[in-house]
mmCIF file of N, CA and C in Angstrom:
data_model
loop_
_atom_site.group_PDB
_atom_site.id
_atom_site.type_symbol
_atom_site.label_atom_id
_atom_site.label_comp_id
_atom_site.label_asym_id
_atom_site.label_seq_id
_atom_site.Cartn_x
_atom_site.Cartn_y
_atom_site.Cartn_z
ATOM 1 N N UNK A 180 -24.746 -39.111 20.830
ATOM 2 C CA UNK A 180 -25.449 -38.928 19.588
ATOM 3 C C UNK A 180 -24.432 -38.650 18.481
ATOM 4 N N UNK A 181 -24.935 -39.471 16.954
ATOM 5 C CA UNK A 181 -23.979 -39.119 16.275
ATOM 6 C C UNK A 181 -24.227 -38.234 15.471
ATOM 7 N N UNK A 182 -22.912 -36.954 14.507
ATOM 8 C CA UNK A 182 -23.869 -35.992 13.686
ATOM 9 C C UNK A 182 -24.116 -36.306 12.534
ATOM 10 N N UNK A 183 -24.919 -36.234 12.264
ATOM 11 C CA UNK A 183 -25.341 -36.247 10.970
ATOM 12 C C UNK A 183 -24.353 -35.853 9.864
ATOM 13 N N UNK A 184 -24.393 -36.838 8.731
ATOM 14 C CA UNK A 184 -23.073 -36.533 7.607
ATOM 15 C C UNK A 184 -23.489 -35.743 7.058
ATOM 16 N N UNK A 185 -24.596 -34.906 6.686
ATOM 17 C CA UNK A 185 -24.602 -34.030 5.978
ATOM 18 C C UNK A 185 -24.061 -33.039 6.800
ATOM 19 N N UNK A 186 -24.320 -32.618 7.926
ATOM 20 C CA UNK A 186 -23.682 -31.398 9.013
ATOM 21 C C UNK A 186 -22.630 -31.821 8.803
ATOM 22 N N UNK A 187 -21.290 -32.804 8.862
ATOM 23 C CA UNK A 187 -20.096 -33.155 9.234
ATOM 24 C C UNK A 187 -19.659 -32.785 7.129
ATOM 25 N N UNK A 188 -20.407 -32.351 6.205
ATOM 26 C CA UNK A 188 -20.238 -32.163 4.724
ATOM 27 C C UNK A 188 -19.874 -30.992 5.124
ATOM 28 N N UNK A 189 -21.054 -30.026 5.650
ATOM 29 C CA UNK A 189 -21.447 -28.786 5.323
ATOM 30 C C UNK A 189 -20.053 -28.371 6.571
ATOM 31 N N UNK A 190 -19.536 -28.565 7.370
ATOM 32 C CA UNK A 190 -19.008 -28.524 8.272
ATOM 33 C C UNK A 190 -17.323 -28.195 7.545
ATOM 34 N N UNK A 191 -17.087 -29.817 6.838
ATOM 35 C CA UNK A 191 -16.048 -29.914 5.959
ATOM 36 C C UNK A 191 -15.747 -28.716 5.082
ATOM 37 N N UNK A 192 -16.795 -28.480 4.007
ATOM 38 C CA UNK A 192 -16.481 -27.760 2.684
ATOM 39 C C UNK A 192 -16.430 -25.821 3.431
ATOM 40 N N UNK A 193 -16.943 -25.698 4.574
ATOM 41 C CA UNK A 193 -17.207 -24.621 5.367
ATOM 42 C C UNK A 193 -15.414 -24.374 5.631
ATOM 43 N N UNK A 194 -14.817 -25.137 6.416
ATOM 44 C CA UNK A 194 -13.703 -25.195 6.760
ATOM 45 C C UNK A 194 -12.708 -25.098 5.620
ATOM 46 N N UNK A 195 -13.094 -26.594 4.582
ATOM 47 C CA UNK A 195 -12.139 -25.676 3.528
ATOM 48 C C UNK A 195 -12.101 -24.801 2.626
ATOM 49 N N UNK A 196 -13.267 -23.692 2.650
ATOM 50 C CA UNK A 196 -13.605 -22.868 1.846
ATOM 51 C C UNK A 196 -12.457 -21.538 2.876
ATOM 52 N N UNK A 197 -12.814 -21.549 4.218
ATOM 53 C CA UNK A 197 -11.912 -20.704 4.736
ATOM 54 C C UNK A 197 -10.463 -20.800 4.611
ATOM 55 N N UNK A 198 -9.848 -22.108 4.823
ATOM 56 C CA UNK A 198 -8.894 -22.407 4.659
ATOM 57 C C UNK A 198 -8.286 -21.905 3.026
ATOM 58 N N UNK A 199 -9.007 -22.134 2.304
ATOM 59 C CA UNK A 199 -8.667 -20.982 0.707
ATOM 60 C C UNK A 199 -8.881 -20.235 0.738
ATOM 61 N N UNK A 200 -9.918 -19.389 1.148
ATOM 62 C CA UNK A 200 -9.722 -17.579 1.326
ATOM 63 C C UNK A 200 -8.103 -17.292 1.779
ATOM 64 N N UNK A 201 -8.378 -17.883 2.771
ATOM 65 C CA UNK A 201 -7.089 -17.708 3.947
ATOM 66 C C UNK A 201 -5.696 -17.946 3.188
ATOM 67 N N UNK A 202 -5.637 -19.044 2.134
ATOM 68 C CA UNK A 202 -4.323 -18.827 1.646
ATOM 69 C C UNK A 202 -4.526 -18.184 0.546
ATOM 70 N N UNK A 203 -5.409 -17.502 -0.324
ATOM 71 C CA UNK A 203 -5.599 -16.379 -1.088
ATOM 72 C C UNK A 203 -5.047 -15.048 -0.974
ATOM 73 N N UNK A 204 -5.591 -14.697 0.444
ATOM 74 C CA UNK A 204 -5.349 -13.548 0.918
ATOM 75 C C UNK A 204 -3.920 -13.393 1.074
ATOM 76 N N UNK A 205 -3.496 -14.349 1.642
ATOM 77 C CA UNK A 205 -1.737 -14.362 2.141
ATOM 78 C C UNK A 205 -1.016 -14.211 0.579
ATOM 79 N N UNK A 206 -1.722 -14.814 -0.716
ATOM 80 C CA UNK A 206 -0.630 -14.608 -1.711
ATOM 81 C C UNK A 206 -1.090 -13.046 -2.158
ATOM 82 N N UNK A 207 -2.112 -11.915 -1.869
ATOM 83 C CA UNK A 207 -2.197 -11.200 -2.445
ATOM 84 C C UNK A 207 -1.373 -9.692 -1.865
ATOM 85 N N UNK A 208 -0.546 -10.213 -1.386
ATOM 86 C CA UNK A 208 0.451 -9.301 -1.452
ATOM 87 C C UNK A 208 0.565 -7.916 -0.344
ATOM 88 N N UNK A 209 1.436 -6.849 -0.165
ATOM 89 C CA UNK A 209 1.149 -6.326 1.073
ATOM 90 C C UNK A 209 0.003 -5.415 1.170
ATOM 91 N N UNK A 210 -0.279 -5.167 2.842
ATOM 92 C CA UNK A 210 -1.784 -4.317 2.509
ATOM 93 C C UNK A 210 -1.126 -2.748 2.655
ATOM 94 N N UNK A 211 -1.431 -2.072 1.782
ATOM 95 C CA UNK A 211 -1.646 -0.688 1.756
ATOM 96 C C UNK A 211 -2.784 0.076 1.998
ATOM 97 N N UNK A 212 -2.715 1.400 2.641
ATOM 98 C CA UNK A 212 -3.838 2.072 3.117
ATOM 99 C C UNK A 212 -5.144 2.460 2.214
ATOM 100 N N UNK A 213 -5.931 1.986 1.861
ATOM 101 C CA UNK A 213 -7.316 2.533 0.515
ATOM 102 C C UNK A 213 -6.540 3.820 -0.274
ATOM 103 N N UNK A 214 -6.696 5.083 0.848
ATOM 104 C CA UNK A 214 -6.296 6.055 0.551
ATOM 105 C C UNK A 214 -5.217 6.399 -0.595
ATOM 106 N N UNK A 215 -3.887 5.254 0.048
ATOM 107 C CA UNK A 215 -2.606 5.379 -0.723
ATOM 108 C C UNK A 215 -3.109 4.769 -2.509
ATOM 109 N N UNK A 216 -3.538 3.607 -2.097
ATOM 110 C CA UNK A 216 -4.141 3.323 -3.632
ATOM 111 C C UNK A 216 -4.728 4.219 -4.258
ATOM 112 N N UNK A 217 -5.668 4.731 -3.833
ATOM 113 C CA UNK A 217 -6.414 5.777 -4.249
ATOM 114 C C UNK A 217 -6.220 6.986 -5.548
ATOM 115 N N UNK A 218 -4.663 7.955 -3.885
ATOM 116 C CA UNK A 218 -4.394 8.239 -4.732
ATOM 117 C C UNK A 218 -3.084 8.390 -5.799
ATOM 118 N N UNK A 219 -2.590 6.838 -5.970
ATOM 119 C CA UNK A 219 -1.557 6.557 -7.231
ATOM 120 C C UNK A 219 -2.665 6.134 -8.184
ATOM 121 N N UNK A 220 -3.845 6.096 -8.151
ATOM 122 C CA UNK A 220 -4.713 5.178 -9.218
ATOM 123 C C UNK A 220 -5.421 6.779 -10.222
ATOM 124 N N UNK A 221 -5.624 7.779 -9.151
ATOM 125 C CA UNK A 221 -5.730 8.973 -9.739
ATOM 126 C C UNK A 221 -4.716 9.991 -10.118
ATOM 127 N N UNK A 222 -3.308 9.970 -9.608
ATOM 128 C CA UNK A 222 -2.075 10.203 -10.657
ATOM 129 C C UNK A 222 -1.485 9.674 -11.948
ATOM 130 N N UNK A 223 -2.241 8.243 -11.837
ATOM 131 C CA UNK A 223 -1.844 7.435 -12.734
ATOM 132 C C UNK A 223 -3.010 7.558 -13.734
ATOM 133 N N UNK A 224 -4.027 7.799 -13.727
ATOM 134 C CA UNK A 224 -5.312 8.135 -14.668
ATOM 135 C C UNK A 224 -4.963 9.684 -15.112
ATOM 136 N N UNK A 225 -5.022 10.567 -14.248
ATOM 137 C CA UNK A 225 -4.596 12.235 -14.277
ATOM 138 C C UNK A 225 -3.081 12.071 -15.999
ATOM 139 N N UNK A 226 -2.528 11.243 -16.007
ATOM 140 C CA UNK A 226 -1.223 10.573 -16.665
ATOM 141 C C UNK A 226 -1.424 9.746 -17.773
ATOM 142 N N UNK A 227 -2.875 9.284 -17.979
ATOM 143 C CA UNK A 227 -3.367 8.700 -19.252
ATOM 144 C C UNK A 227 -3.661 9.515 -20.161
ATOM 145 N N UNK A 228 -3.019 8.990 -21.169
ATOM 146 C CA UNK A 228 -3.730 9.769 -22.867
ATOM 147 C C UNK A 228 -5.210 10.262 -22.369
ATOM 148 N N UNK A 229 -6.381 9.270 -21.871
ATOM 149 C CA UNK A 229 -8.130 9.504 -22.369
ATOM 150 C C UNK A 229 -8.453 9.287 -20.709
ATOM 151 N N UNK A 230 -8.935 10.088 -20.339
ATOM 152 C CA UNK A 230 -9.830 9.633 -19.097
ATOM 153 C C UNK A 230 -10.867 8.779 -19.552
ATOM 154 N N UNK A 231 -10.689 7.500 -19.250
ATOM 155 C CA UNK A 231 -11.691 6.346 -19.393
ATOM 156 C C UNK A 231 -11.622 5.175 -17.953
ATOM 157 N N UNK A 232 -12.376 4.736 -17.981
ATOM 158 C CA UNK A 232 -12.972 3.440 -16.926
ATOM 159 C C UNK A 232 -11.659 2.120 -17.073
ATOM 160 N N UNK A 233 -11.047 2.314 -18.496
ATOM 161 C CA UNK A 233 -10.358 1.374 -18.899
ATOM 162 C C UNK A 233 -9.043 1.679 -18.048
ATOM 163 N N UNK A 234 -8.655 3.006 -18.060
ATOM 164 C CA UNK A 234 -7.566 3.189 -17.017
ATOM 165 C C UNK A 234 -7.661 3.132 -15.734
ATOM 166 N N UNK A 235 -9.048 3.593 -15.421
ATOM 167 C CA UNK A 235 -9.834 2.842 -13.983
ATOM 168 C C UNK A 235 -8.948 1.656 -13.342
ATOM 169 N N UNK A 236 -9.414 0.842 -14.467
ATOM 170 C CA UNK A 236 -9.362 -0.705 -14.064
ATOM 171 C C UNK A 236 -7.179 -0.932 -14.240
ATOM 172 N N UNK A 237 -6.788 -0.139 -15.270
ATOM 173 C CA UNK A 237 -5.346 -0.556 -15.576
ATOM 174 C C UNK A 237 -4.688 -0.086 -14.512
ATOM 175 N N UNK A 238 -4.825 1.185 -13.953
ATOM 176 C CA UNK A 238 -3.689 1.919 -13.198
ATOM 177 C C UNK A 238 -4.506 1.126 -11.807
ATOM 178 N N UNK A 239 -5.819 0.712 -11.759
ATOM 179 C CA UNK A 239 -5.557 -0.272 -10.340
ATOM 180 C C UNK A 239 -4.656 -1.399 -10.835
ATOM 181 N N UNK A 240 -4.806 -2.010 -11.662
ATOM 182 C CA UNK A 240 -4.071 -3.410 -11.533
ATOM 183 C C UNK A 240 -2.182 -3.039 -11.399
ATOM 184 N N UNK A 241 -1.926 -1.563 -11.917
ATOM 185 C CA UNK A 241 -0.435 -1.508 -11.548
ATOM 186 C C UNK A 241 -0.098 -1.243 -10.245
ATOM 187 N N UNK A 242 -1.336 -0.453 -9.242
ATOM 188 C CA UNK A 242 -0.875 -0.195 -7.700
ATOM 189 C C UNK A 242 -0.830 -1.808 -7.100
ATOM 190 N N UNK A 243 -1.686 -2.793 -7.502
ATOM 191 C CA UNK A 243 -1.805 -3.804 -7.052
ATOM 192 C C UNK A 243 -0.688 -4.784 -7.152
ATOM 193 N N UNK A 244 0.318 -4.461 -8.369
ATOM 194 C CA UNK A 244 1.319 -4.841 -8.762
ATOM 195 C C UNK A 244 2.357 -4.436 -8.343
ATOM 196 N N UNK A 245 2.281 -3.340 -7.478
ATOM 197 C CA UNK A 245 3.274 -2.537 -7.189
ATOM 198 C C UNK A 245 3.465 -3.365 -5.694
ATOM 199 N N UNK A 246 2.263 -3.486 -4.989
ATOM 200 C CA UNK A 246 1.977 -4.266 -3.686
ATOM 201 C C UNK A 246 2.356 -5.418 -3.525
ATOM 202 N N UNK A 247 2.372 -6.140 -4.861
ATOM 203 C CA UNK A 247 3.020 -7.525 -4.390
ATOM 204 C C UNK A 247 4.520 -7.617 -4.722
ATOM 205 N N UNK A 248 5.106 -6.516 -5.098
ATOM 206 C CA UNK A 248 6.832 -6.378 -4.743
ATOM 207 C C UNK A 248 7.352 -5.816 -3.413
ATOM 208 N N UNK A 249 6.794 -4.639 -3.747
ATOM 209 C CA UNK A 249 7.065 -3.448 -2.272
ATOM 210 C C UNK A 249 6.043 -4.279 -1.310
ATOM 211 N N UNK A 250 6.848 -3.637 -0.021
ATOM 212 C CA UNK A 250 5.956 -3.100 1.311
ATOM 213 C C UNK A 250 5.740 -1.872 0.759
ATOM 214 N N UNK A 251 4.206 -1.618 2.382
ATOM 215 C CA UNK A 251 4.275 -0.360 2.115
ATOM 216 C C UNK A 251 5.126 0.711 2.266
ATOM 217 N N UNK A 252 6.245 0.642 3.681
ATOM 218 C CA UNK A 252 7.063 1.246 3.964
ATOM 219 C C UNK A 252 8.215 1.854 2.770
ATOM 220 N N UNK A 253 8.043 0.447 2.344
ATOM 221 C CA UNK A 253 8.917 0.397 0.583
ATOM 222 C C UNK A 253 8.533 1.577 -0.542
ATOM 223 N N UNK A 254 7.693 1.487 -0.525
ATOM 224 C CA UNK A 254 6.563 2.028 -1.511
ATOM 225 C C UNK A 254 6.617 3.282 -1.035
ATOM 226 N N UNK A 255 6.380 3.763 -0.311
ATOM 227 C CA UNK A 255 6.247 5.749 0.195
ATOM 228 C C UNK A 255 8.013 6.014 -0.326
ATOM 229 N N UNK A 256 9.126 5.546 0.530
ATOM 230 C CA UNK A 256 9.898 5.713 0.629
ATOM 231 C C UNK A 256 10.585 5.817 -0.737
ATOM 232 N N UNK A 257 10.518 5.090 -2.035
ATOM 233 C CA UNK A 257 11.099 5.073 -2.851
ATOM 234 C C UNK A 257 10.133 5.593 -4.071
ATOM 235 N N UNK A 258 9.109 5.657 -4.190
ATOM 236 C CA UNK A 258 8.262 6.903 -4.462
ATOM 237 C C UNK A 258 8.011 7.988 -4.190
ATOM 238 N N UNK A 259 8.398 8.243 -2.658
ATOM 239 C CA UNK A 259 8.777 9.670 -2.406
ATOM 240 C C UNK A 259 9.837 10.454 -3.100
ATOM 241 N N UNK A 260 11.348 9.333 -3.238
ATOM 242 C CA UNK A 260 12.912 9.766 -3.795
ATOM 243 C C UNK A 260 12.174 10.187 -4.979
ATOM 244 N N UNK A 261 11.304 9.419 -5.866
ATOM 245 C CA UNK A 261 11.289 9.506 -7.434
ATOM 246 C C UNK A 261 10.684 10.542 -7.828
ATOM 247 N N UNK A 262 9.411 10.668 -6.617
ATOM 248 C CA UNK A 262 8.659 12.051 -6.803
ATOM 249 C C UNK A 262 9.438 13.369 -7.047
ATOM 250 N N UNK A 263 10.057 13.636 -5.887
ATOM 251 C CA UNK A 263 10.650 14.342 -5.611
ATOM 252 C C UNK A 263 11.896 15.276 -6.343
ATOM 253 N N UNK A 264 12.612 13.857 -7.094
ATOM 254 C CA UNK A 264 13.940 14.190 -7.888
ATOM 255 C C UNK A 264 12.763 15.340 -8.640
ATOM 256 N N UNK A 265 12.034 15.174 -9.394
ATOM 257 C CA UNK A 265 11.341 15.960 -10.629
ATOM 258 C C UNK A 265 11.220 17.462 -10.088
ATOM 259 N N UNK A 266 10.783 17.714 -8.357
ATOM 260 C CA UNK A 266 11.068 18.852 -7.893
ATOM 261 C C UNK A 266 12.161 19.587 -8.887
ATOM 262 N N UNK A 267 11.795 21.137 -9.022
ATOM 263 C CA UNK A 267 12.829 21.919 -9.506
ATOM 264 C C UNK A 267 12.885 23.598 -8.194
ATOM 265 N N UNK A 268 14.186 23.667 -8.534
ATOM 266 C CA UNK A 268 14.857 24.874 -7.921
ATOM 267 C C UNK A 268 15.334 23.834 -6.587
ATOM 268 N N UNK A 269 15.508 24.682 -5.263
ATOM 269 C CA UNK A 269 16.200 24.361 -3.692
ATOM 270 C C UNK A 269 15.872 23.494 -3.618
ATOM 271 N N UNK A 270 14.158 23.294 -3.282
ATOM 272 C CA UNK A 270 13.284 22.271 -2.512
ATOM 273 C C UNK A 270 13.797 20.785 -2.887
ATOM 274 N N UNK A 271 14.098 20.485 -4.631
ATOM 275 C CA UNK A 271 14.018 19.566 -5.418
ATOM 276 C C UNK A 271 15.777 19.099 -4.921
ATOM 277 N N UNK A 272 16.866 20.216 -5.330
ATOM 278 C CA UNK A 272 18.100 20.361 -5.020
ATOM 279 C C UNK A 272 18.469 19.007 -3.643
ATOM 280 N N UNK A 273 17.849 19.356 -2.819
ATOM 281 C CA UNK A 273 17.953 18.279 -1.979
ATOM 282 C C UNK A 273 17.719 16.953 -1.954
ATOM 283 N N UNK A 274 16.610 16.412 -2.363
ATOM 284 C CA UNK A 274 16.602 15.379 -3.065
ATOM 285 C C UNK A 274 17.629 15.160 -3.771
ATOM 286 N N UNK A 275 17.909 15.951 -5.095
ATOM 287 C CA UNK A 275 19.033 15.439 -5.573
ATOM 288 C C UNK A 275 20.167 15.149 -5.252
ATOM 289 N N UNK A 276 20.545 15.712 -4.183
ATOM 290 C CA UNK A 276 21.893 15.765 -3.685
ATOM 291 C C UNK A 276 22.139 14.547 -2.416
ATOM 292 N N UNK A 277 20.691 13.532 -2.466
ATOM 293 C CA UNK A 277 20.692 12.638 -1.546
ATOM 294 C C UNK A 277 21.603 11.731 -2.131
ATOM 295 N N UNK A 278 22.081 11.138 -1.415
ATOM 296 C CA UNK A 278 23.342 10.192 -1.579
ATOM 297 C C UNK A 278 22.118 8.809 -2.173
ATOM 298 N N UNK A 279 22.544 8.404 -2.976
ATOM 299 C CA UNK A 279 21.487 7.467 -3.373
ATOM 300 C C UNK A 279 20.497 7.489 -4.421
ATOM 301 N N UNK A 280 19.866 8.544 -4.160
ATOM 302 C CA UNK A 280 18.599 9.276 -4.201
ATOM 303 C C UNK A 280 18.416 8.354 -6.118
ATOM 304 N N UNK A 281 19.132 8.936 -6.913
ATOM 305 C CA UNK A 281 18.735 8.169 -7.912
ATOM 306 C C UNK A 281 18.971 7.333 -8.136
ATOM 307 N N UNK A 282 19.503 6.506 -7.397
ATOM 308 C CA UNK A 282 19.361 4.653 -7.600
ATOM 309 C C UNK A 282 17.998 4.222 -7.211
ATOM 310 N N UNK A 283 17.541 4.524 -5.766
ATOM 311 C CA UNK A 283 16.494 4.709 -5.246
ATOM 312 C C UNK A 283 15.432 5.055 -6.146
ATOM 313 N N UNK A 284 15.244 6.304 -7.114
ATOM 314 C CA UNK A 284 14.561 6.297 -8.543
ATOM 315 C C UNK A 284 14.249 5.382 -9.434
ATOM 316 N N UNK A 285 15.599 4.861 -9.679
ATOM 317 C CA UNK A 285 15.684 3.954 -10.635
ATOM 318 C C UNK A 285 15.169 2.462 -10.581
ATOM 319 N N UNK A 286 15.327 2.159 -8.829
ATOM 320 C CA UNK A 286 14.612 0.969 -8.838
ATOM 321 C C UNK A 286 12.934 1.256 -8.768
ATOM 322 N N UNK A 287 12.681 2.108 -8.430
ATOM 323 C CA UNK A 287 11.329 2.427 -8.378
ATOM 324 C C UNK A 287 10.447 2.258 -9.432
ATOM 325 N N UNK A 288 11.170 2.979 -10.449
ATOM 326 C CA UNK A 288 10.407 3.442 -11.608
ATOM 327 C C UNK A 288 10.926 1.532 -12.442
ATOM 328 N N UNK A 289 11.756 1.232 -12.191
ATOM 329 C CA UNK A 289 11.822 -0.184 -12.819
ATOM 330 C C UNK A 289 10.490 -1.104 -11.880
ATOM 331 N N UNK A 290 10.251 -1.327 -10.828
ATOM 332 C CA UNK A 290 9.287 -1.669 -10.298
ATOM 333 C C UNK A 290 7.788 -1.156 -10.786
ATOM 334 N N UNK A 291 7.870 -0.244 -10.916
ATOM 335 C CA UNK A 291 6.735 0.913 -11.195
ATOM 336 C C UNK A 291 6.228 0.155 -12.984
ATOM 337 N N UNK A 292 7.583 0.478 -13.643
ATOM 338 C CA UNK A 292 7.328 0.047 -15.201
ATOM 339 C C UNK A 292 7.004 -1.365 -15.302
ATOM 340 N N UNK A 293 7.872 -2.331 -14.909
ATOM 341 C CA UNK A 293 7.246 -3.769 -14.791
ATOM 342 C C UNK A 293 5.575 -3.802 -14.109
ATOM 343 N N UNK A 294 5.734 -3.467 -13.199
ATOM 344 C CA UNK A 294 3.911 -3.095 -13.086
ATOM 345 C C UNK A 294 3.181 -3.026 -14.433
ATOM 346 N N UNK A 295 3.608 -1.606 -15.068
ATOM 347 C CA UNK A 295 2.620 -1.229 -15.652
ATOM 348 C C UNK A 295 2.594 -2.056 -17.258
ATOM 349 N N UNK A 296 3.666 -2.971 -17.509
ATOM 350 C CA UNK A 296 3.676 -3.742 -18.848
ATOM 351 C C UNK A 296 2.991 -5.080 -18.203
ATOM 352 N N UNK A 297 2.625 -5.093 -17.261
ATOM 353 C CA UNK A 297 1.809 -6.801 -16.345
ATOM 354 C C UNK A 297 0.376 -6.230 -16.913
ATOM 355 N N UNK A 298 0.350 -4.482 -16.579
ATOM 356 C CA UNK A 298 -1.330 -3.948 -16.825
ATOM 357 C C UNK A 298 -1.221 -3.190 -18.023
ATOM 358 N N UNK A 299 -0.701 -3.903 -19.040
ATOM 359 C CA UNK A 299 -0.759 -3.730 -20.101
ATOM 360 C C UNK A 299 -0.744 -2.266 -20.762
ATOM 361 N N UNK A 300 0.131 -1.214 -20.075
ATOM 362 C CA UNK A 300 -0.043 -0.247 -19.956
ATOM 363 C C UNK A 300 1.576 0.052 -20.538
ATOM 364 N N UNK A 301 1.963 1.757 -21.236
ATOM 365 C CA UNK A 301 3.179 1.643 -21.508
ATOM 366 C C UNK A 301 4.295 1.939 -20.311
ATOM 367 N N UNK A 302 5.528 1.953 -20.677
ATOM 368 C CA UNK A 302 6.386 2.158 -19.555
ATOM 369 C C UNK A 302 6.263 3.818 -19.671
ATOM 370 N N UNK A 303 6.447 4.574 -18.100
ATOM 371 C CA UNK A 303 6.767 6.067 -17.944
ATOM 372 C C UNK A 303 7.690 6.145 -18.744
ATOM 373 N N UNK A 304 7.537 7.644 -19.524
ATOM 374 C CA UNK A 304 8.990 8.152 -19.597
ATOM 375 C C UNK A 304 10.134 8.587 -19.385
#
C-alpha cells in the first residue's frame, strides 16, 4: 500500500520543523542552571537606576549574552575572581593576592560589559 502524499507532507514539514528547533537550540549557546540565571538577573536589576520590568527583560538578555561566550564552568569561575576582588579586609586580601586574579576580572567584566551594550544597557563601573 502506498502512503498517502498528504501523510508523506505532514511527515516532511514534521521532520523539518525538528530539524530547525534542533539547529536553533545548538546556536543558543551554553546551558546554565535556571537558578544561576536567576540569580545574576536579580543582582543585575538590585544594580539598576528604577526597578522596572524593562530591566526584567535587559539584565535577562545580558545573562543570555554572557552564555553564548562563557561556559558555565567559565562563568562561576571568573565571576567568582570579580566578585570577590570587591571583598574588603583578609577574606577579600586573598583573592587579591591570587596570581591572576585581576586579569581574570578584567576579562570578565569586558565580557560582562559587551553583554550589557548588546542589551542596551550601560557598561559597570
Amino acid at each position: 500500500m502506498k502512503p498517502h502524499p498528504f501523510i508523506l507532507r505532514c511527515a516532511v514539514g514534521v521532520m523539518a520543523g525538528a530539524l530547525a528547533a534542533m539547529a536553533g537550540a545548538a546556536g543558543t549557546g551554553h546551558d546554565y542552571p535556571t537558578v544561576s540565571r536567576v540569580e545574576y538577573v536579580v543582582d543585575c536589576m538590585r544594580d539598576a537606576p528604577k526597578a522596572s520590568r524593562e530591566y526584567l527583560y535587559k539584565c535577562s538578555c545580558v545573562i543570555d549574552q554572557i552564555a553564548q561566550r562563557l561556559s558555565y564552568d567559565e562563568f562561576v569561575n571568573e565571576s567568582t575572581v570579580a566578585n570577590a576582588l570587591t571583598i574588603g579586609g583578609e577574606r577579600g586580601e586573598v583573592m587579591r593576592d591570587l596570581r591572576g586574579g585581576r586579569q581574570v576580572a578584567r576579562q570578565f567584566h569586558g565580557v560582562e560589559n559587551e553583554a550589557r551594550k548588546a542589551c542596551f544597557m550601560p557598561p559597570r563601573g
